[in-house]
PDB file of C-alpha atoms in Angstrom:
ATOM      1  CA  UNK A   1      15.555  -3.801  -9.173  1.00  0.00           C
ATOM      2  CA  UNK A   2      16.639  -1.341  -6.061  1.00  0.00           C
ATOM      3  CA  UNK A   3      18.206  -4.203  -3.836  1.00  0.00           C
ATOM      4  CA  UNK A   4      19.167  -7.780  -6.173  1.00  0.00           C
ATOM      5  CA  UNK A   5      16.773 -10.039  -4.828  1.00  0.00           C
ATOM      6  CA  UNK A   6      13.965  -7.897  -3.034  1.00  0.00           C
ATOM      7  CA  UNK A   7      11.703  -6.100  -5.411  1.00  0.00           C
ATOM      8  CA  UNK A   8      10.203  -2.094  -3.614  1.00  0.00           C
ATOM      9  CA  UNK A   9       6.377  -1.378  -3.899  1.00  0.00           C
ATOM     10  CA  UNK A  10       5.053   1.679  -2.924  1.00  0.00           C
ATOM     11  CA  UNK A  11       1.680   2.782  -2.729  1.00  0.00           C
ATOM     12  CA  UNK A  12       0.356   5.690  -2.973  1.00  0.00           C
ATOM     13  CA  UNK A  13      -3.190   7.399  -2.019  1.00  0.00           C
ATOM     14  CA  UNK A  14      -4.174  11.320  -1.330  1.00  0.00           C
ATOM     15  CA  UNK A  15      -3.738  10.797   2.408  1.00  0.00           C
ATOM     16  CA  UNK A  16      -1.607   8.223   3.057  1.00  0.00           C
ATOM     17  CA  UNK A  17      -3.963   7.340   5.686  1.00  0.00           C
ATOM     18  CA  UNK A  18      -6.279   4.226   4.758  1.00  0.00           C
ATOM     19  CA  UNK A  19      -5.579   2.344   1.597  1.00  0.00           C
ATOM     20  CA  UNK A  20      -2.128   2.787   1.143  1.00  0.00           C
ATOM     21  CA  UNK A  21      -1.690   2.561   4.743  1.00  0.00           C
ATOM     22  CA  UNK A  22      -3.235  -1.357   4.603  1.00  0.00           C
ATOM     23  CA  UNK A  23      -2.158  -1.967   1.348  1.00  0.00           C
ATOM     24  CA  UNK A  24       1.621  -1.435   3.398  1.00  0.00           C
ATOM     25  CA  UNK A  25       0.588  -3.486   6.219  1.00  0.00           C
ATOM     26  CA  UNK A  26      -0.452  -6.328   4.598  1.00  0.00           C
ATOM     27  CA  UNK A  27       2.189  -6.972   2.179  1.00  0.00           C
ATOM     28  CA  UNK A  28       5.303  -6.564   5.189  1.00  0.00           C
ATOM     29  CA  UNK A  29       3.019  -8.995   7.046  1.00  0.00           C
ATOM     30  CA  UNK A  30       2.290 -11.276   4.266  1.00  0.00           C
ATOM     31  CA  UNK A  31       5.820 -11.414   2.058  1.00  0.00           C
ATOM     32  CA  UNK A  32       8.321 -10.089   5.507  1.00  0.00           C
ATOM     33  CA  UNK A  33      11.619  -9.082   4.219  1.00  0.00           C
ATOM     34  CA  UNK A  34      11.231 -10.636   0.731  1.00  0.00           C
ATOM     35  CA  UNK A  35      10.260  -7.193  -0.216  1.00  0.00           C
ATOM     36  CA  UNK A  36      10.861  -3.101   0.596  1.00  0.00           C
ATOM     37  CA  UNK A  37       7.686  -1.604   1.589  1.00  0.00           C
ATOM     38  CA  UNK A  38       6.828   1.953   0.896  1.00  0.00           C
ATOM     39  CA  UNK A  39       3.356   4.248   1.338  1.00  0.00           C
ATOM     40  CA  UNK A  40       3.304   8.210   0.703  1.00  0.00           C
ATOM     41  CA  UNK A  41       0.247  10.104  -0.034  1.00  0.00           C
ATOM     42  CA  UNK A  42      -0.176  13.401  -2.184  1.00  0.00           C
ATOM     43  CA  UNK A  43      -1.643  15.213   0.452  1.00  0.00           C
ATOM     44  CA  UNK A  44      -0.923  13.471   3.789  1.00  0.00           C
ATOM     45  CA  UNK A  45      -2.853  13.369   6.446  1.00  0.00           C
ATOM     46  CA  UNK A  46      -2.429  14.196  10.304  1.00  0.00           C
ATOM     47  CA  UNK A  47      -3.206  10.616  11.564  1.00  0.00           C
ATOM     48  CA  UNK A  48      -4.173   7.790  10.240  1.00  0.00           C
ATOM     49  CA  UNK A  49      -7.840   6.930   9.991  1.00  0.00           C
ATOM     50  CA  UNK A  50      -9.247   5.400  13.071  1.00  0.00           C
ATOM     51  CA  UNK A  51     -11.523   2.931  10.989  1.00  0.00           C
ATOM     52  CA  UNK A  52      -8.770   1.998   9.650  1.00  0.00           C
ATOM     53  CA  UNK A  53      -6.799   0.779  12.795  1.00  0.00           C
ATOM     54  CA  UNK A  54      -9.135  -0.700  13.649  1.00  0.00           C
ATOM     55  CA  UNK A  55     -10.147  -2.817  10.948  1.00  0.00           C
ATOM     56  CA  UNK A  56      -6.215  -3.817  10.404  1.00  0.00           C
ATOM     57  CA  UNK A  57      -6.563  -4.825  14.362  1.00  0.00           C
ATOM     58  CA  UNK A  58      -9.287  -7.038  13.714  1.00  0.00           C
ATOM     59  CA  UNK A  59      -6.911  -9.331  11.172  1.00  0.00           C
ATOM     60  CA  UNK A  60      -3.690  -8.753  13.887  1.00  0.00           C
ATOM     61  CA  UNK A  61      -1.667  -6.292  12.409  1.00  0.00           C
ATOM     62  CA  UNK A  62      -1.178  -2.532  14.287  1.00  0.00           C
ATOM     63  CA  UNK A  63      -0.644   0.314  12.202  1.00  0.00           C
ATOM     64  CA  UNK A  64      -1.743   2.529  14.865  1.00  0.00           C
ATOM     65  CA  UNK A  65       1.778   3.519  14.907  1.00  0.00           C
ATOM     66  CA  UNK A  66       2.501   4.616  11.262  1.00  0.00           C
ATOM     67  CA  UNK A  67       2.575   8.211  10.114  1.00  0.00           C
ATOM     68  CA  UNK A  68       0.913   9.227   6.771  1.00  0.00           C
ATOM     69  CA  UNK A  69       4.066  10.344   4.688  1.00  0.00           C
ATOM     70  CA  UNK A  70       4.383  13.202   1.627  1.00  0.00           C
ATOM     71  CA  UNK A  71       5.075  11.671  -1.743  1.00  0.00           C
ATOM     72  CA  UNK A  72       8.355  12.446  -3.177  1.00  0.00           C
ATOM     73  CA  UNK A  73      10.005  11.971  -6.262  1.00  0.00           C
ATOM     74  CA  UNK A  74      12.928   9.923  -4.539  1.00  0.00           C
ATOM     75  CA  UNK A  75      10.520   7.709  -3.552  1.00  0.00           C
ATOM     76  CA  UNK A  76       8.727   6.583  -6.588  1.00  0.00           C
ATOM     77  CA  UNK A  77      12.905   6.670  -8.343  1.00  0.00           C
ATOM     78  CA  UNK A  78      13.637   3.765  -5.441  1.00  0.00           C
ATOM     79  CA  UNK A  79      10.694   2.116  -6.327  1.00  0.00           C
ATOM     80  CA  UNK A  80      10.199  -0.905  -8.925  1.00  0.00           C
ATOM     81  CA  UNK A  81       6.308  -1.511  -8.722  1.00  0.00           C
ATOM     82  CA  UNK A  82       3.921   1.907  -8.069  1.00  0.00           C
ATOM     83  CA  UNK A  83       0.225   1.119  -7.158  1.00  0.00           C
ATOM     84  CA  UNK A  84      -1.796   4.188  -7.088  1.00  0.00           C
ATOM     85  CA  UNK A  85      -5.277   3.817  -5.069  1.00  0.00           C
ATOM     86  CA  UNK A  86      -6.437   7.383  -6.410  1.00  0.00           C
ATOM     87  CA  UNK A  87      -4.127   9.946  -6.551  1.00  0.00           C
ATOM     88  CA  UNK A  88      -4.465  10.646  -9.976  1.00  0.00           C
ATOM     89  CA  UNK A  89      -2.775  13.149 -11.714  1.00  0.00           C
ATOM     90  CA  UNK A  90      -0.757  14.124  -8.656  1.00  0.00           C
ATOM     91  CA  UNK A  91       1.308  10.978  -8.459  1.00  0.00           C
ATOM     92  CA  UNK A  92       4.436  11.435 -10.462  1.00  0.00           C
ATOM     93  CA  UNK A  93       5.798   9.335 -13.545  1.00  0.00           C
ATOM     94  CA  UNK A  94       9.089   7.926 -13.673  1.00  0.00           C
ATOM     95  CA  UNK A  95       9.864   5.748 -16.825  1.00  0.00           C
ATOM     96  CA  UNK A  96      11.046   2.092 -16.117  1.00  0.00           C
ATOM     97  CA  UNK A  97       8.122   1.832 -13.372  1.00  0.00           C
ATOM     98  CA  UNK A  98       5.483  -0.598 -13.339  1.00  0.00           C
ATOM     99  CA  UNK A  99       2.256   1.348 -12.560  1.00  0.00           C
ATOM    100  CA  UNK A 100      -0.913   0.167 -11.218  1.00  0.00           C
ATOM    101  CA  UNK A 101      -3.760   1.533 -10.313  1.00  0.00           C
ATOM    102  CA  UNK A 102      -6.143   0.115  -7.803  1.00  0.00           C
ATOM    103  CA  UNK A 103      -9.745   1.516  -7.817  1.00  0.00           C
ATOM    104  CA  UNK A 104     -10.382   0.766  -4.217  1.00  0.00           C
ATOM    105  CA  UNK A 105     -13.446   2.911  -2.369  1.00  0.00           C
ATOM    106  CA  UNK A 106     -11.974   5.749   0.371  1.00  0.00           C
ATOM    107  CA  UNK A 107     -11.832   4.472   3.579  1.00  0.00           C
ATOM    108  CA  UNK A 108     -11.829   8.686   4.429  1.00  0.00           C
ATOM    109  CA  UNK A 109     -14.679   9.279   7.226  1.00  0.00           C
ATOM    110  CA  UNK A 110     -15.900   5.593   6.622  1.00  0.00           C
ATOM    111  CA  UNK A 111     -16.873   3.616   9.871  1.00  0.00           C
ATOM    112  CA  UNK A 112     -15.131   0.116  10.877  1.00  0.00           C
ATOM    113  CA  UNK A 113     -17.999  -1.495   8.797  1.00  0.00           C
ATOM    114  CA  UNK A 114     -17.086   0.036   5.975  1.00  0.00           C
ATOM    115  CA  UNK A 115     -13.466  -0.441   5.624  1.00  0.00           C
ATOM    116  CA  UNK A 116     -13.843  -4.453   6.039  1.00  0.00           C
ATOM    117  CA  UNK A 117     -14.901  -5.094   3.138  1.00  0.00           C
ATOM    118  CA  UNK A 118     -11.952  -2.328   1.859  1.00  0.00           C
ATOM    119  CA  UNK A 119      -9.409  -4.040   3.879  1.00  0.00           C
ATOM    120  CA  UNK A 120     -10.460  -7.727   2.305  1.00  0.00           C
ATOM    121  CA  UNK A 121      -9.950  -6.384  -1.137  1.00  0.00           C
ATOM    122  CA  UNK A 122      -6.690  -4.987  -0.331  1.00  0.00           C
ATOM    123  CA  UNK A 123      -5.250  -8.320   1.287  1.00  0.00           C
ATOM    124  CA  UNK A 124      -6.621 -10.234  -1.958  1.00  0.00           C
ATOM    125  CA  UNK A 125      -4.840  -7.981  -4.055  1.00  0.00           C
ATOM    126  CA  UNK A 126      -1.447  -7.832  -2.106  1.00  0.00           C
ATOM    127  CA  UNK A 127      -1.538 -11.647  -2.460  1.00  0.00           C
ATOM    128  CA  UNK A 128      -1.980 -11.860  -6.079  1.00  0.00           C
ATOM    129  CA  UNK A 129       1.085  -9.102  -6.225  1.00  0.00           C
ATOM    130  CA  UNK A 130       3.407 -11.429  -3.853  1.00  0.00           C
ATOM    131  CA  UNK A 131       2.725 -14.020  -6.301  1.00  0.00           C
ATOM    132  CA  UNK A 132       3.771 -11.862  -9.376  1.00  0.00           C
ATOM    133  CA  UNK A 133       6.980 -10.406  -7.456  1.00  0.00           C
ATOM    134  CA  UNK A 134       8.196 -12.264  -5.300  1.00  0.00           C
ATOM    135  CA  UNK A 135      10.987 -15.039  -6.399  1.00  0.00           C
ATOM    136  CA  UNK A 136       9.542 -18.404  -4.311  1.00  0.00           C
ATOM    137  CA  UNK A 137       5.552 -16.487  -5.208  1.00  0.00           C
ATOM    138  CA  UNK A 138       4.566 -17.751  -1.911  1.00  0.00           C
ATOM    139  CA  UNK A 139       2.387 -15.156   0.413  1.00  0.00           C
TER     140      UNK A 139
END
């Protein structure tokens, strides 16, 4: 792995500006330093999507501050899990990865509403994955 006991995600979505962005949130919230935390999207966008921050507001955690980020190839290399949320063929393939993809609905022009029940599948998932990666399994 990158760093000897923390394990990297990152997750990647086109716009780096709803699912990956919660997907991030959660699992610094939920497993802290235990692991490194990355999100990039194939085509970033400008902000990330209102809905969005608000929704993550609603559980306590403020991403109104994050920036959606380009996806490079340095940072799937420094990463040991990838979970793709719909980027398909744009997201790049390093061997010695674990991949997963996450068929999640886009958040993109959804209303607060909407991304709930998004953000609730998201925090499931990242709590199943801190169980898989983690060393103690404990979210």
């Amino acid at each position: 792995m990158s760093d000897t006991a923390r394990p990297s995600v990152l997750f990647v979505c086109v716009h780096n500006a709803g699912r990956s962005q919660m997907a991030a949130a959660f699992l610094t919230h939920l497993a802290g330093d235990r692991v490194q935390v990355r999100s990039a999207g194939s085509n970033p966008a400008d902000t990330v999507n209102p809905s969005v921050v608000a929704a993550m507001a609603e559980v306590g955690i403020d991403v109104s501050a994050e920036v959606p980020k380009v996806l490079t190839p340095d940072a799937v290399q420094a990463s040991d899990v990838v979970i793709t949320m719909g980027c398909g063929d744009t997201c790049p393939v390093f061997p010695g990865k674990r991949y997963l993809d996450w068929q999640l609905t886009d958040p993109a022009g959804q209303g607060v509403e909407a991304v709930r029940p998004i953000r609730d599948e998201i925090e499931q998932r990242i709590r199943g994955l801190i169980s898989e990666i983690t060393p103690t399994g404990q979210p």
